[in-house]
N, CA, C and O atoms as a DFTB+ gen file, in Angstrom:
352 C
 N C O
     1  1       8.145     -12.381      26.981
     2  2       9.053     -13.291      27.426
     3  2       8.616     -14.606      27.790
     4  3       8.369     -14.719      28.990
     5  1       8.491     -15.388      27.257
     6  2       7.774     -16.903      27.319
     7  2       8.993     -17.701      26.936
     8  3       8.722     -18.879      27.174
     9  1       9.856     -17.626      26.593
    10  2      10.600     -18.738      25.990
    11  2      12.085     -18.491      26.395
    12  3      12.398     -17.357      26.756
    13  1      13.033     -19.498      26.356
    14  2      14.170     -19.343      27.148
    15  2      15.220     -18.507      25.855
    16  3      16.342     -18.032      26.028
    17  1      14.509     -18.536      24.739
    18  2      15.252     -17.755      24.022
    19  2      15.130     -16.242      23.906
    20  3      15.987     -15.503      23.421
    21  1      13.871     -15.849      24.451
    22  2      13.761     -14.790      24.630
    23  2      14.484     -13.624      25.676
    24  3      14.778     -12.438      25.530
    25  1      14.642     -14.870      27.110
    26  2      15.671     -14.676      28.157
    27  2      17.074     -14.280      27.830
    28  3      17.767     -13.313      28.144
    29  1      17.283     -15.450      27.023
    30  2      18.945     -15.522      26.539
    31  2      19.168     -14.257      25.799
    32  3      20.052     -13.511      26.221
    33  1      18.455     -13.898      24.701
    34  2      18.705     -13.019      23.918
    35  2      18.495     -11.538      24.477
    36  3      18.948     -10.561      23.882
    37  1      17.841     -11.457      25.552
    38  2      17.601      -9.978      25.973
    39  2      18.668      -9.881      26.936
    40  3      19.246      -8.809      27.115
    41  1      18.977     -10.957      27.587
    42  2      20.120     -11.021      28.441
    43  2      21.612     -10.769      27.779
    44  3      22.552     -10.395      28.481
    45  1      21.729     -10.985      26.494
    46  2      23.040     -10.797      25.954
    47  2      23.053      -9.384      24.941
    48  3      24.072      -8.847      24.507
    49  1      21.628      -8.944      24.693
    50  2      21.285      -7.386      24.218
    51  2      21.581      -6.249      25.546
    52  3      22.014      -5.116      25.337
    53  1      21.281      -6.753      26.842
    54  2      21.334      -6.074      27.802
    55  2      22.967      -5.665      28.096
    56  3      23.394      -4.543      28.372
    57  1      23.804      -7.029      27.937
    58  2      25.224      -6.716      28.230
    59  2      25.834      -6.144      27.043
    60  3      26.981      -5.715      27.160
    61  1      25.224      -6.066      25.865
    62  2      25.910      -5.190      25.025
    63  2      25.510      -3.709      25.270
    64  3      26.428      -2.926      25.024
    65  1      24.515      -3.224      25.638
    66  2      24.147      -1.799      26.170
    67  2      25.134      -1.515      27.078
    68  3      25.787      -0.472      27.049
    69  1      25.312      -2.623      28.098
    70  2      25.729      -1.878      29.371
    71  2      27.588      -1.783      28.872
    72  3      28.377      -1.043      29.460
    73  1      27.963      -2.646      27.761
    74  2      29.377      -2.537      27.366
    75  2      29.564      -1.157      26.611
    76  3      30.572      -0.453      26.674
    77  1      28.390      -0.890      25.871
    78  2      28.547       0.438      24.869
    79  2      28.381       1.539      25.980
    80  3      29.272       2.387      25.932
    81  1      27.558       1.698      26.851
    82  2      27.457       2.690      27.701
    83  2      28.599       2.921      28.423
    84  3      29.076       4.054      28.481
    85  1      29.140       1.896      29.030
    86  2      30.236       1.991      29.965
    87  2      31.369       2.709      29.194
    88  3      32.119       3.493      29.776
    89  1      31.489       2.416      27.809
    90  2      32.714       2.415      27.131
    91  2      32.565       4.092      26.684
    92  3      33.610       4.719      26.506
    93  1      31.090       4.862      26.492
    94  2      30.726       5.862      25.868
    95  2      30.896       6.939      27.111
    96  3      30.819       8.150      26.903
    97  1      31.057       6.564      27.998
    98  2      31.178       7.712      29.161
    99  2      32.512       7.852      29.625
   100  3      32.875       8.845      30.256
   101  1      33.440       6.672      29.275
   102  2      34.762       6.866      29.621
   103  2      35.434       7.978      29.392
   104  3      34.970       8.993      28.871
   105  1      36.920       7.757      29.905
   106  2      37.949       8.883      29.743
   107  2      38.214       8.622      28.289
   108  3      38.217       7.536      27.709
   109  1      38.472      10.015      27.736
   110  2      38.920       9.952      26.324
   111  2      37.842       9.652      25.275
   112  3      36.659       9.470      25.564
   113  1      38.310       9.617      24.123
   114  2      37.653       8.981      22.894
   115  2      37.264       7.867      22.878
   116  3      38.008       7.078      23.460
   117  1      36.236       7.390      22.368
   118  2      35.443       5.883      22.319
   119  2      36.632       5.360      21.560
   120  3      37.332       6.164      20.944
   121  1      36.969       3.841      21.555
   122  2      37.656       3.545      20.793
   123  2      37.194       2.624      19.665
   124  3      37.934       2.343      18.722
   125  1      35.832       2.121      19.803
   126  2      34.625       1.509      18.907
   127  2      33.727       2.118      18.537
   128  3      33.370       3.120      19.157
   129  1      33.064       1.680      17.367
   130  2      31.910       2.515      16.374
   131  2      30.870       1.760      16.981
   132  3      31.026       0.615      17.403
   133  1      29.529       2.574      17.036
   134  2      28.203       1.916      17.274
   135  2      28.090       1.061      16.357
   136  3      27.514       0.029      16.701
   137  1      28.495       1.130      15.121
   138  2      28.183       0.185      14.036
   139  2      28.727      -1.343      14.728
   140  3      28.154      -2.396      14.452
   141  1      29.594      -1.292      15.407
   142  2      30.393      -2.708      15.544
   143  2      29.109      -3.313      16.534
   144  3      28.943      -4.533      16.526
   145  1      28.336      -2.580      17.261
   146  2      27.176      -3.161      18.009
   147  2      26.198      -3.936      17.374
   148  3      25.578      -4.872      17.879
   149  1      26.084      -3.439      16.097
   150  2      24.776      -3.859      15.132
   151  2      24.503      -5.132      14.609
   152  3      23.376      -5.548      14.338
   153  1      25.873      -5.922      14.433
   154  2      25.530      -7.252      14.171
   155  2      25.235      -8.257      14.968
   156  3      24.655      -9.288      14.624
   157  1      25.742      -7.902      16.374
   158  2      25.192      -8.844      17.315
   159  2      23.859      -8.470      17.843
   160  3      23.147      -9.322      18.374
   161  1      23.434      -7.048      17.703
   162  2      21.986      -6.882      18.132
   163  2      21.050      -7.480      16.780
   164  3      20.116      -8.206      17.120
   165  1      21.181      -7.291      15.576
   166  2      20.752      -7.868      14.576
   167  2      20.679      -9.688      14.923
   168  3      19.583     -10.233      14.791
   169  1      21.756     -10.434      15.309
   170  2      21.690     -11.618      15.534
   171  2      20.979     -12.205      16.626
   172  3      20.543     -13.353      16.712
   173  1      20.905     -11.015      17.668
   174  2      19.976     -11.316      18.717
   175  2      18.475     -11.554      18.383
   176  3      17.819     -12.382      19.016
   177  1      17.972     -10.845      17.422
   178  2      16.440     -10.708      16.885
   179  2      16.408     -11.948      16.139
   180  3      15.734     -12.945      16.399
   181  1      17.270     -11.756      15.117
   182  2      17.003     -13.230      14.568
   183  2      16.897     -14.669      15.255
   184  3      15.951     -15.457      15.237
   185  1      18.280     -14.790      15.930
   186  2      18.226     -16.094      16.594
   187  2      17.018     -16.112      17.628
   188  3      16.608     -17.269      17.716
   189  1      16.337     -15.285      18.401
   190  2      15.282     -15.187      18.907
   191  2      14.023     -15.679      17.768
   192  3      13.312     -16.635      18.076
   193  1      13.866     -15.142      16.786
   194  2      12.801     -15.543      15.941
   195  2      12.936     -16.763      15.798
   196  3      12.015     -17.484      16.181
   197  1      13.862     -17.222      15.335
   198  2      14.323     -19.008      15.011
   199  2      13.849     -19.591      16.255
   200  3      12.975     -20.452      16.161
   201  1      14.254     -19.284      17.339
   202  2      13.891     -20.090      18.734
   203  2      12.580     -20.122      18.927
   204  3      12.065     -21.233      19.052
   205  1      11.747     -18.936      18.994
   206  2      10.560     -18.973      19.084
   207  2       9.737     -19.706      18.054
   208  3       8.848     -20.501      18.360
   209  1      10.024     -19.447      17.008
   210  2       9.542     -20.187      15.802
   211  2       9.651     -21.952      16.228
   212  3       8.689     -22.718      16.170
   213  1      10.892     -22.293      16.605
   214  2      11.231     -23.821      16.985
   215  2      10.273     -24.566      17.917
   216  3       9.808     -25.706      17.917
   217  1      10.110     -23.148      18.969
   218  2       9.257     -23.682      20.288
   219  2       7.812     -23.893      19.373
   220  3       7.295     -24.996      19.197
   221  1       7.344     -22.765      18.901
   222  2       5.995     -23.051      18.026
   223  2       5.583     -24.055      17.410
   224  3       4.518     -24.653      17.570
   225  1       6.573     -24.302      16.560
   226  2       6.396     -25.403      15.512
   227  2       6.722     -26.732      16.040
   228  3       6.194     -27.767      15.635
   229  1       7.454     -26.675      16.797
   230  2       8.282     -28.155      17.598
   231  2       9.508     -28.599      16.586
   232  3       9.888     -29.768      16.520
   233  1      10.050     -27.589      15.850
   234  2      10.921     -27.952      14.863
   235  2      12.367     -27.831      15.425
   236  3      12.870     -26.784      15.833
   237  1      12.978     -29.083      15.387
   238  2      14.706     -28.956      15.879
   239  2      15.678     -28.298      15.104
   240  3      16.796     -27.931      15.467
   241  1      14.942     -28.142      13.578
   242  2      16.308     -27.086      12.865
   243  2      16.027     -25.924      13.176
   244  3      16.950     -25.151      12.919
   245  1      14.923     -25.338      13.733
   246  2      15.014     -23.681      14.038
   247  2      15.822     -23.449      15.339
   248  3      16.527     -22.478      15.616
   249  1      15.536     -24.673      16.152
   250  2      16.164     -24.669      17.468
   251  2      17.833     -24.812      17.221
   252  3      18.678     -24.479      18.052
   253  1      18.078     -25.311      16.057
   254  2      19.620     -25.724      15.763
   255  2      20.277     -24.376      15.227
   256  3      21.459     -24.113      15.448
   257  1      19.353     -23.464      14.441
   258  2      19.502     -22.519      13.776
   259  2      19.767     -21.444      14.912
   260  3      20.820     -20.808      14.955
   261  1      18.902     -21.310      15.683
   262  2      18.821     -20.457      16.646
   263  2      20.011     -20.607      17.858
   264  3      20.578     -19.622      18.331
   265  1      20.289     -21.992      18.274
   266  2      21.357     -22.119      19.062
   267  2      22.694     -21.618      18.521
   268  3      23.522     -20.976      19.167
   269  1      22.801     -22.045      17.100
   270  2      24.079     -21.233      16.599
   271  2      24.066     -20.006      16.106
   272  3      25.135     -19.761      15.548
   273  1      23.470     -19.316      16.081
   274  2      23.109     -17.689      16.113
   275  2      23.534     -17.281      17.290
   276  3      24.500     -16.519      17.284
   277  1      23.001     -17.631      18.448
   278  2      23.477     -17.371      19.694
   279  2      25.112     -17.343      19.983
   280  3      25.792     -16.435      20.462
   281  1      25.397     -18.312      19.642
   282  2      26.903     -18.657      19.497
   283  2      27.526     -17.904      18.610
   284  3      28.669     -17.556      18.905
   285  1      27.094     -17.568      17.627
   286  2      27.898     -16.740      16.784
   287  2      27.843     -15.492      17.234
   288  3      28.915     -14.891      17.178
   289  1      26.501     -14.637      17.867
   290  2      26.658     -13.447      18.075
   291  2      27.596     -13.425      19.732
   292  3      28.271     -12.427      19.986
   293  1      27.551     -14.306      20.490
   294  2      28.757     -14.365      21.360
   295  2      30.061     -14.511      20.867
   296  3      30.892     -13.753      21.366
   297  1      30.425     -15.252      20.059
   298  2      31.754     -15.356      19.374
   299  2      31.754     -13.809      18.846
   300  3      32.481     -12.999      19.420
   301  1      31.111     -13.492      17.986
   302  2      31.524     -11.902      17.610
   303  2      31.845     -10.951      18.555
   304  3      32.697     -10.082      18.370
   305  1      30.922     -11.138      19.980
   306  2      31.261     -10.255      20.677
   307  2      32.396     -10.230      21.433
   308  3      32.883      -9.138      21.726
   309  1      32.946     -11.340      21.832
   310  2      34.184     -11.661      22.290
   311  2      34.965     -11.360      21.691
   312  3      35.876     -10.837      22.333
   313  1      35.195     -11.453      20.085
   314  2      36.301     -11.515      19.617
   315  2      36.412     -10.089      18.770
   316  3      37.453      -9.631      18.301
   317  1      35.320      -9.601      18.703
   318  2      35.261      -7.816      18.024
   319  2      35.107      -7.136      19.069
   320  3      36.160      -6.625      19.451
   321  1      34.002      -6.866      19.845
   322  2      33.733      -6.104      20.652
   323  2      34.561      -6.078      22.269
   324  3      34.564      -5.103      23.021
   325  1      35.167      -7.287      22.515
   326  2      36.177      -7.570      23.208
   327  2      35.391      -6.875      24.868
   328  3      35.815      -5.846      25.395
   329  1      34.402      -7.584      25.352
   330  2      34.007      -6.653      26.695
   331  2      34.771      -6.870      27.751
   332  3      34.352      -6.311      28.765
   333  1      36.078      -7.693      27.920
   334  2      36.719      -8.036      29.017
   335  2      37.963      -7.573      28.994
   336  3      38.802      -7.925      29.823
   337  1      38.222      -6.651      27.940
   338  2      39.275      -5.962      27.670
   339  2      39.203      -4.688      28.318
   340  3      38.229      -3.946      28.188
   341  1      40.582      -4.311      29.272
   342  2      40.468      -3.362      30.006
   343  2      40.917      -2.119      28.663
   344  3      41.578      -2.367      27.655
   345  1      40.299      -0.753      29.076
   346  2      40.442      -0.019      28.497
   347  2      41.076       1.433      29.310
   348  3      40.904       1.706      30.498
   349  1      41.755       2.151      28.412
   350  2      42.340       3.057      29.001
   351  2      44.025       2.933      29.262
   352  3      44.627       3.832      29.851
């Protein structure tokens, strides 16, 4: 955990874990599949790699790709997983 990308992507991933666990132990049948959490998890890993590569090489293109990837993960999470929607 050496770069900002490490911290941001791990925080997003931890939030995904909390939402998944909260929904899996709730009353009734879960409304979302575990597969819906795969794209943002992979997106966090890929964005983290690009961000760390950008820090290592000093290349702004890698930083831009990482930032866009993080934004895409957040958008997917908001619109598909809907963490702020009340269930039940």
